Amino acid sequence: GVLDEYSYYVLMEEAYRQGIAGTGEHNWMFSDGLNADTIIGGEFDKDSPLHLASRGVSVLTDGGGLPGRPVYDKFLQEWQGLNNDKDKEYILSKHPKYPAPGDRIHEYLPNKDYLLRGMNNDNFFTTLGSYTPVVYDSIIALGLSACNVSQPNSYFDGWTHFGQILNTQFEGASGQIVLDKSTGSRDPRSAFFKITNFVENDFNETDEKVSFSAIENAIFQDGEWKFLSPFIFNDGTSSIPPDLPRINVEKNYIGTGLRATGLSFAVIITLSSFGFLTWTWRNQKQAIVRASQPLFLAIICFGVFLMGMAIIPLSFDDEITTEEGCSVACMAIPWLLCLGFV
């Protein structure tokens, strides 16, 4: 659709609130329904949603034609030659006459004065724009196909005319004219397209406003893209962002709190094991200790110590050590548990 200034502002501000514009990861491309003046024609508050969302925006347009091609340059020369009162009056004389003022239809149609003001605009005859060469070539295609299909003293119908249009090829102001016979549309390989990239102008820390410039980034000509300048994305670099959003992996790390708790238990088990071992050694002559066999009690204390030490490698993960360190810790756990239990 066509985006006027208000619609663009509403769209991009909402996109920013939704987190799909101005993030440095999302890049917006529009068709020629977006007028470049909407972005380069004003200033935005620095770091506002519109400023952040408009960075790196691009527009894909039908270029209309490429200066330097003979037909385009000749057409531009003839177009500029119409900038005189006589030719303007002739053009206006061909303007359709609509119902008298007061008729409701008339209110929505451009009148003669409106068209004259447009032709008196400084830019009207200076450049061709995107649409003028295409419209011109469309009219020429209609005329050439009508000439090719017409016969003396006879008429042709619309389908015959349309069939001839599909087979009409010529070098026009907008490039080589070739139509797709299955759809009737122009073969895109014969058209001329361009990508315009909107890049923010340099600004100082103290500036409160930011403006943008339109940079012609690439053109599609003769069936291939030709890049004219680096494309600046929303993050301010020319590095192509990934097609998919970044994957946020939940590592499920043990965490400092749980790790500290586990190691605290390991310290308690160690102190308890050696404490009971010391008590057993000091009281080995007591009848109850002798009945329980001091060596067996010592083995139990040492086994509990080994099993308690298994908590230490259990506290390792790749948050605090390397993959190799995690592998060593993983292999140590069953050895400590099995030896301690046995």
Short mmCIF file of N, CA, C and O in Angstrom, two decimals, residues 224-321:
data_model
loop_
_atom_site.label_atom_id
_atom_site.label_comp_id
_atom_site.label_asym_id
_atom_site.label_seq_id
_atom_site.Cartn_x
_atom_site.Cartn_y
_atom_site.Cartn_z
N GLU A 224 20.65 -8.55 -13.74
CA GLU A 224 21.56 -8.80 -12.62
C GLU A 224 21.68 -7.56 -11.74
O GLU A 224 21.46 -6.44 -12.19
N TRP A 225 21.99 -7.82 -10.46
CA TRP A 225 22.16 -6.73 -9.50
C TRP A 225 23.57 -6.20 -9.55
O TRP A 225 24.53 -6.97 -9.65
N LYS A 226 23.68 -4.89 -9.47
CA LYS A 226 24.99 -4.22 -9.41
C LYS A 226 24.99 -3.35 -8.15
O LYS A 226 24.12 -2.50 -7.99
N PHE A 227 25.95 -3.61 -7.28
CA PHE A 227 26.00 -2.90 -6.00
C PHE A 227 26.89 -1.67 -6.12
O PHE A 227 28.03 -1.73 -6.61
N LEU A 228 26.35 -0.55 -5.68
CA LEU A 228 27.02 0.74 -5.84
C LEU A 228 27.69 1.21 -4.55
O LEU A 228 28.65 1.97 -4.59
N SER A 229 27.18 0.79 -3.40
CA SER A 229 27.73 1.22 -2.12
C SER A 229 27.35 0.20 -1.06
O SER A 229 26.40 -0.57 -1.25
N PRO A 230 28.09 0.16 0.06
CA PRO A 230 27.74 -0.79 1.13
C PRO A 230 26.35 -0.49 1.69
O PRO A 230 25.97 0.67 1.85
N PHE A 231 25.61 -1.54 1.99
CA PHE A 231 24.28 -1.39 2.58
C PHE A 231 24.45 -1.27 4.10
O PHE A 231 25.09 -2.10 4.73
N ILE A 232 23.87 -0.22 4.66
CA ILE A 232 23.96 -0.01 6.11
C ILE A 232 22.67 -0.53 6.76
O ILE A 232 21.58 -0.08 6.44
N PHE A 233 22.84 -1.48 7.67
CA PHE A 233 21.70 -2.10 8.32
C PHE A 233 21.31 -1.31 9.57
O PHE A 233 21.94 -0.31 9.92
N ASN A 234 20.28 -1.79 10.27
CA ASN A 234 19.73 -1.07 11.41
C ASN A 234 20.74 -0.91 12.54
O ASN A 234 20.65 0.04 13.32
N ASP A 235 21.70 -1.82 12.63
CA ASP A 235 22.69 -1.73 13.70
C ASP A 235 23.82 -0.76 13.37
O ASP A 235 24.76 -0.61 14.16
N GLY A 236 23.76 -0.11 12.20
CA GLY A 236 24.77 0.87 11.83
C GLY A 236 25.99 0.30 11.14
O GLY A 236 26.93 1.03 10.86
N THR A 237 25.98 -1.01 10.87
CA THR A 237 27.11 -1.66 10.20
C THR A 237 26.64 -2.21 8.85
O THR A 237 25.45 -2.23 8.54
N SER A 238 27.63 -2.66 8.07
CA SER A 238 27.31 -3.27 6.78
C SER A 238 27.38 -4.79 6.86
O SER A 238 27.38 -5.47 5.83
N SER A 239 27.44 -5.33 8.08
CA SER A 239 27.47 -6.79 8.27
C SER A 239 26.06 -7.35 8.15
O SER A 239 25.14 -6.88 8.83
N ILE A 240 25.90 -8.36 7.31
CA ILE A 240 24.57 -8.95 7.10
C ILE A 240 24.11 -9.65 8.37
O ILE A 240 24.81 -10.53 8.89
N PRO A 241 22.96 -9.29 8.90
CA PRO A 241 22.46 -9.95 10.12
C PRO A 241 21.99 -11.36 9.80
O PRO A 241 21.68 -11.68 8.65
N PRO A 242 21.90 -12.23 10.80
CA PRO A 242 21.42 -13.59 10.55
C PRO A 242 19.95 -13.59 10.15
O PRO A 242 19.18 -12.70 10.50
N ASP A 243 19.57 -14.61 9.36
CA ASP A 243 18.18 -14.71 8.90
C ASP A 243 17.22 -14.96 10.06
O ASP A 243 16.09 -14.49 10.05
N LEU A 244 17.68 -15.72 11.05
CA LEU A 244 16.84 -16.06 12.18
C LEU A 244 17.27 -15.27 13.41
O LEU A 244 18.44 -14.86 13.51
N PRO A 245 16.37 -15.03 14.34
CA PRO A 245 16.77 -14.31 15.56
C PRO A 245 17.77 -15.12 16.36
O PRO A 245 17.86 -16.36 16.23
N ARG A 246 18.54 -14.44 17.15
CA ARG A 246 19.53 -15.11 17.97
C ARG A 246 18.86 -16.10 18.91
O ARG A 246 17.80 -15.84 19.47
N ILE A 247 19.49 -17.26 19.07
CA ILE A 247 18.95 -18.30 19.95
C ILE A 247 19.48 -18.07 21.37
O ILE A 247 20.69 -18.08 21.60
N ASN A 248 18.57 -17.83 22.28
CA ASN A 248 18.95 -17.68 23.69
C ASN A 248 18.86 -19.04 24.37
O ASN A 248 17.76 -19.54 24.64
N VAL A 249 20.01 -19.64 24.60
CA VAL A 249 20.07 -20.98 25.19
C VAL A 249 20.08 -20.87 26.70
O VAL A 249 20.90 -20.14 27.27
N GLU A 250 19.15 -21.58 27.34
CA GLU A 250 19.14 -21.64 28.80
C GLU A 250 20.11 -22.73 29.23
O GLU A 250 19.85 -23.93 29.08
N LYS A 251 21.26 -22.34 29.75
CA LYS A 251 22.33 -23.29 30.09
C LYS A 251 22.00 -24.13 31.31
O LYS A 251 22.61 -25.18 31.53
N ASN A 252 21.07 -23.65 32.16
CA ASN A 252 20.75 -24.35 33.41
C ASN A 252 22.01 -24.58 34.25
O ASN A 252 22.27 -25.70 34.72
N TYR A 253 22.77 -23.54 34.42
CA TYR A 253 23.97 -23.64 35.26
C TYR A 253 23.58 -23.91 36.71
O TYR A 253 22.47 -23.60 37.16
N ILE A 254 24.52 -24.51 37.43
CA ILE A 254 24.28 -24.81 38.84
C ILE A 254 24.05 -23.53 39.63
O ILE A 254 23.17 -23.46 40.49
N GLY A 255 24.83 -22.54 39.34
CA GLY A 255 24.68 -21.26 40.03
C GLY A 255 25.54 -21.17 41.28
O GLY A 255 25.90 -22.19 41.90
N THR A 256 25.86 -19.95 41.65
CA THR A 256 26.76 -19.73 42.80
C THR A 256 26.15 -20.21 44.11
O THR A 256 26.81 -20.85 44.93
N GLY A 257 24.85 -19.94 44.31
CA GLY A 257 24.22 -20.31 45.57
C GLY A 257 24.20 -21.80 45.80
O GLY A 257 24.59 -22.29 46.87
N LEU A 258 23.73 -22.56 44.80
CA LEU A 258 23.67 -24.01 44.93
C LEU A 258 25.06 -24.62 45.02
O LEU A 258 25.29 -25.58 45.78
N ARG A 259 26.00 -24.06 44.27
CA ARG A 259 27.37 -24.57 44.32
C ARG A 259 27.97 -24.35 45.71
O ARG A 259 28.63 -25.25 46.27
N ALA A 260 27.76 -23.20 46.30
CA ALA A 260 28.28 -22.91 47.64
C ALA A 260 27.66 -23.84 48.68
O ALA A 260 28.36 -24.33 49.60
N THR A 261 26.35 -24.12 48.53
CA THR A 261 25.69 -25.03 49.47
C THR A 261 26.27 -26.44 49.38
O THR A 261 26.56 -27.08 50.41
N GLY A 262 26.45 -26.93 48.15
CA GLY A 262 27.02 -28.26 47.97
C GLY A 262 28.43 -28.37 48.51
O GLY A 262 28.78 -29.36 49.19
N LEU A 263 29.25 -27.37 48.24
CA LEU A 263 30.63 -27.41 48.74
C LEU A 263 30.67 -27.30 50.27
O LEU A 263 31.56 -27.87 50.92
N SER A 264 29.69 -26.58 50.83
CA SER A 264 29.62 -26.50 52.29
C SER A 264 29.35 -27.88 52.89
O SER A 264 29.96 -28.27 53.90
N PHE A 265 28.43 -28.62 52.27
CA PHE A 265 28.16 -30.00 52.73
C PHE A 265 29.40 -30.87 52.56
O PHE A 265 29.67 -31.74 53.41
N ALA A 266 30.15 -30.67 51.49
CA ALA A 266 31.37 -31.45 51.29
C ALA A 266 32.37 -31.17 52.41
O ALA A 266 33.03 -32.10 52.91
N VAL A 267 32.48 -29.91 52.81
CA VAL A 267 33.39 -29.56 53.92
C VAL A 267 32.91 -30.20 55.22
O VAL A 267 33.70 -30.75 56.01
N ILE A 268 31.60 -30.15 55.49
CA ILE A 268 31.06 -30.76 56.72
C ILE A 268 31.32 -32.26 56.74
O ILE A 268 31.72 -32.84 57.78
N ILE A 269 31.10 -32.94 55.58
CA ILE A 269 31.34 -34.39 55.51
C ILE A 269 32.81 -34.69 55.74
O ILE A 269 33.17 -35.65 56.46
N THR A 270 33.69 -33.88 55.15
CA THR A 270 35.14 -34.10 55.32
C THR A 270 35.54 -33.95 56.80
O THR A 270 36.26 -34.81 57.36
N LEU A 271 35.10 -32.86 57.41
CA LEU A 271 35.45 -32.63 58.82
C LEU A 271 34.85 -33.71 59.71
O LEU A 271 35.52 -34.19 60.65
N SER A 272 33.60 -34.10 59.40
CA SER A 272 32.97 -35.14 60.21
C SER A 272 33.68 -36.47 60.06
O SER A 272 33.91 -37.20 61.05
N SER A 273 34.08 -36.82 58.83
CA SER A 273 34.76 -38.10 58.59
C SER A 273 36.08 -38.16 59.35
O SER A 273 36.37 -39.15 60.05
N PHE A 274 36.89 -37.10 59.23
CA PHE A 274 38.18 -37.10 59.93
C PHE A 274 37.99 -36.94 61.44
O PHE A 274 38.78 -37.46 62.24
N GLY A 275 36.90 -36.26 61.84
CA GLY A 275 36.63 -36.13 63.27
C GLY A 275 36.28 -37.48 63.89
O GLY A 275 36.82 -37.85 64.95
N PHE A 276 35.39 -38.23 63.22
CA PHE A 276 35.04 -39.56 63.73
C PHE A 276 36.21 -40.52 63.63
O PHE A 276 36.37 -41.41 64.47
N LEU A 277 37.05 -40.38 62.59
CA LEU A 277 38.24 -41.22 62.48
C LEU A 277 39.20 -40.97 63.63
O LEU A 277 39.77 -41.90 64.22
N THR A 278 39.37 -39.69 63.99
CA THR A 278 40.24 -39.32 65.11
C THR A 278 39.67 -39.88 66.43
O THR A 278 40.42 -40.41 67.29
N TRP A 279 38.34 -39.72 66.61
CA TRP A 279 37.72 -40.23 67.84
C TRP A 279 37.89 -41.73 67.95
O TRP A 279 38.17 -42.28 69.02
N THR A 280 37.75 -42.45 66.79
CA THR A 280 37.91 -43.91 66.78
C THR A 280 39.34 -44.29 67.16
O THR A 280 39.57 -45.25 67.93
N TRP A 281 40.31 -43.57 66.62
CA TRP A 281 41.73 -43.89 66.91
C TRP A 281 42.05 -43.65 68.38
O TRP A 281 42.75 -44.44 69.00
N ARG A 282 41.50 -42.57 68.94
CA ARG A 282 41.79 -42.23 70.32
C ARG A 282 41.05 -43.16 71.30
O ARG A 282 41.49 -43.33 72.44
N ASN A 283 39.94 -43.74 70.85
CA ASN A 283 39.16 -44.60 71.76
C ASN A 283 39.16 -46.06 71.29
O ASN A 283 38.23 -46.82 71.59
N GLN A 284 40.20 -46.46 70.60
CA GLN A 284 40.23 -47.80 70.05
C GLN A 284 40.34 -48.89 71.11
O GLN A 284 40.03 -50.06 70.83
N LYS A 285 40.76 -48.56 72.32
CA LYS A 285 40.88 -49.56 73.39
C LYS A 285 39.58 -49.70 74.17
O LYS A 285 39.47 -50.60 75.01
N GLN A 286 38.61 -48.81 73.94
CA GLN A 286 37.34 -48.95 74.62
C GLN A 286 36.63 -50.20 74.12
O GLN A 286 36.73 -50.59 72.97
N ALA A 287 35.89 -50.82 75.06
CA ALA A 287 35.27 -52.12 74.76
C ALA A 287 34.29 -52.00 73.60
O ALA A 287 34.25 -52.84 72.69
N ILE A 288 33.47 -50.98 73.62
CA ILE A 288 32.47 -50.83 72.56
C ILE A 288 33.12 -50.57 71.20
O ILE A 288 32.62 -51.02 70.16
N VAL A 289 34.27 -49.85 71.18
CA VAL A 289 34.98 -49.58 69.92
C VAL A 289 35.64 -50.85 69.43
O VAL A 289 35.61 -51.18 68.23
N ARG A 290 36.23 -51.60 70.37
CA ARG A 290 36.89 -52.85 69.99
C ARG A 290 35.87 -53.84 69.46
O ARG A 290 36.16 -54.58 68.51
N ALA A 291 34.65 -53.83 70.04
CA ALA A 291 33.62 -54.74 69.56
C ALA A 291 33.17 -54.37 68.15
O ALA A 291 32.77 -55.22 67.36
N SER A 292 33.25 -53.10 67.81
CA SER A 292 32.86 -52.64 66.46
C SER A 292 33.99 -52.71 65.46
O SER A 292 33.81 -52.34 64.29
N GLN A 293 35.18 -53.16 65.93
CA GLN A 293 36.37 -53.29 65.08
C GLN A 293 36.84 -51.92 64.55
O GLN A 293 36.26 -51.37 63.62
N PRO A 294 37.86 -51.34 65.19
CA PRO A 294 38.37 -50.00 64.81
C PRO A 294 38.73 -49.88 63.32
O PRO A 294 38.49 -48.86 62.70
N LEU A 295 39.32 -50.99 62.76
CA LEU A 295 39.69 -50.92 61.33
C LEU A 295 38.45 -50.77 60.46
O LEU A 295 38.45 -49.99 59.49
N PHE A 296 37.39 -51.48 60.79
CA PHE A 296 36.17 -51.38 60.02
C PHE A 296 35.57 -49.98 60.12
O PHE A 296 35.09 -49.41 59.13
N LEU A 297 35.61 -49.40 61.34
CA LEU A 297 35.12 -48.03 61.52
C LEU A 297 35.93 -47.02 60.72
O LEU A 297 35.39 -46.06 60.16
N ALA A 298 37.25 -47.26 60.68
CA ALA A 298 38.13 -46.35 59.92
C ALA A 298 37.81 -46.41 58.42
O ALA A 298 37.80 -45.40 57.71
N ILE A 299 37.54 -47.68 57.96
CA ILE A 299 37.21 -47.84 56.54
C ILE A 299 35.89 -47.12 56.22
O ILE A 299 35.75 -46.47 55.17
N ILE A 300 34.91 -47.19 57.14
CA ILE A 300 33.65 -46.49 56.93
C ILE A 300 33.87 -44.98 56.85
O ILE A 300 33.33 -44.29 55.98
N CYS A 301 34.71 -44.45 57.77
CA CYS A 301 34.99 -43.00 57.75
C CYS A 301 35.64 -42.58 56.44
O CYS A 301 35.29 -41.55 55.86
N PHE A 302 36.60 -43.40 55.96
CA PHE A 302 37.28 -43.06 54.72
C PHE A 302 36.32 -43.16 53.52
O PHE A 302 36.37 -42.35 52.60
N GLY A 303 35.44 -44.19 53.56
CA GLY A 303 34.46 -44.34 52.48
C GLY A 303 33.49 -43.16 52.42
O GLY A 303 33.16 -42.66 51.34
N VAL A 304 33.02 -42.73 53.61
CA VAL A 304 32.13 -41.56 53.65
C VAL A 304 32.85 -40.32 53.12
O VAL A 304 32.27 -39.49 52.41
N PHE A 305 34.15 -40.22 53.47
CA PHE A 305 34.95 -39.08 52.98
C PHE A 305 35.00 -39.08 51.45
O PHE A 305 34.81 -38.04 50.80
N LEU A 306 35.26 -40.27 50.82
CA LEU A 306 35.33 -40.34 49.36
C LEU A 306 33.99 -39.99 48.71
O LEU A 306 33.93 -39.27 47.71
N MET A 307 32.91 -40.52 49.31
CA MET A 307 31.60 -40.21 48.75
C MET A 307 31.28 -38.72 48.88
O MET A 307 30.67 -38.12 47.99
N GLY A 308 31.68 -38.11 49.99
CA GLY A 308 31.47 -36.67 50.17
C GLY A 308 32.28 -35.86 49.18
O GLY A 308 31.85 -34.78 48.73
N MET A 309 33.48 -36.36 48.80
CA MET A 309 34.32 -35.66 47.83
C MET A 309 33.69 -35.63 46.44
O MET A 309 34.04 -34.79 45.61
N ALA A 310 32.72 -36.56 46.19
CA ALA A 310 32.05 -36.58 44.88
C ALA A 310 31.24 -35.30 44.66
O ALA A 310 30.91 -34.94 43.52
N ILE A 311 30.92 -34.61 45.76
CA ILE A 311 30.16 -33.36 45.63
C ILE A 311 31.00 -32.30 44.90
O ILE A 311 30.45 -31.47 44.15
N ILE A 312 32.32 -32.35 45.07
CA ILE A 312 33.17 -31.32 44.46
C ILE A 312 33.11 -31.37 42.93
O ILE A 312 32.82 -30.36 42.29
N PRO A 313 33.37 -32.54 42.28
CA PRO A 313 33.23 -32.55 40.82
C PRO A 313 31.79 -32.35 40.36
O PRO A 313 31.55 -31.88 39.24
N LEU A 314 30.81 -32.69 41.23
CA LEU A 314 29.42 -32.44 40.87
C LEU A 314 29.11 -30.94 40.77
O LEU A 314 28.15 -30.55 40.12
N SER A 315 29.93 -30.12 41.41
CA SER A 315 29.71 -28.67 41.39
C SER A 315 30.33 -28.00 40.17
O SER A 315 30.20 -26.79 39.99
N PHE A 316 31.00 -28.78 39.30
CA PHE A 316 31.64 -28.21 38.11
C PHE A 316 30.63 -28.15 36.95
O PHE A 316 29.87 -29.09 36.72
N ASP A 317 30.64 -27.06 36.20
CA ASP A 317 29.96 -26.97 34.90
C ASP A 317 30.73 -25.97 34.04
O ASP A 317 31.72 -25.38 34.49
N ASP A 318 30.29 -25.80 32.78
CA ASP A 318 31.07 -24.96 31.87
C ASP A 318 30.91 -23.47 32.15
O ASP A 318 31.42 -22.65 31.40
N GLU A 319 30.23 -23.12 33.25
CA GLU A 319 30.21 -21.73 33.67
C GLU A 319 31.51 -21.34 34.34
O GLU A 319 31.93 -20.17 34.28
N ILE A 320 32.18 -22.32 34.97
CA ILE A 320 33.40 -22.01 35.73
C ILE A 320 34.63 -22.74 35.21
O ILE A 320 35.74 -22.48 35.66
N THR A 321 34.47 -23.70 34.28
CA THR A 321 35.63 -24.43 33.79
C THR A 321 35.44 -24.76 32.33
O THR A 321 34.38 -24.50 31.74
#
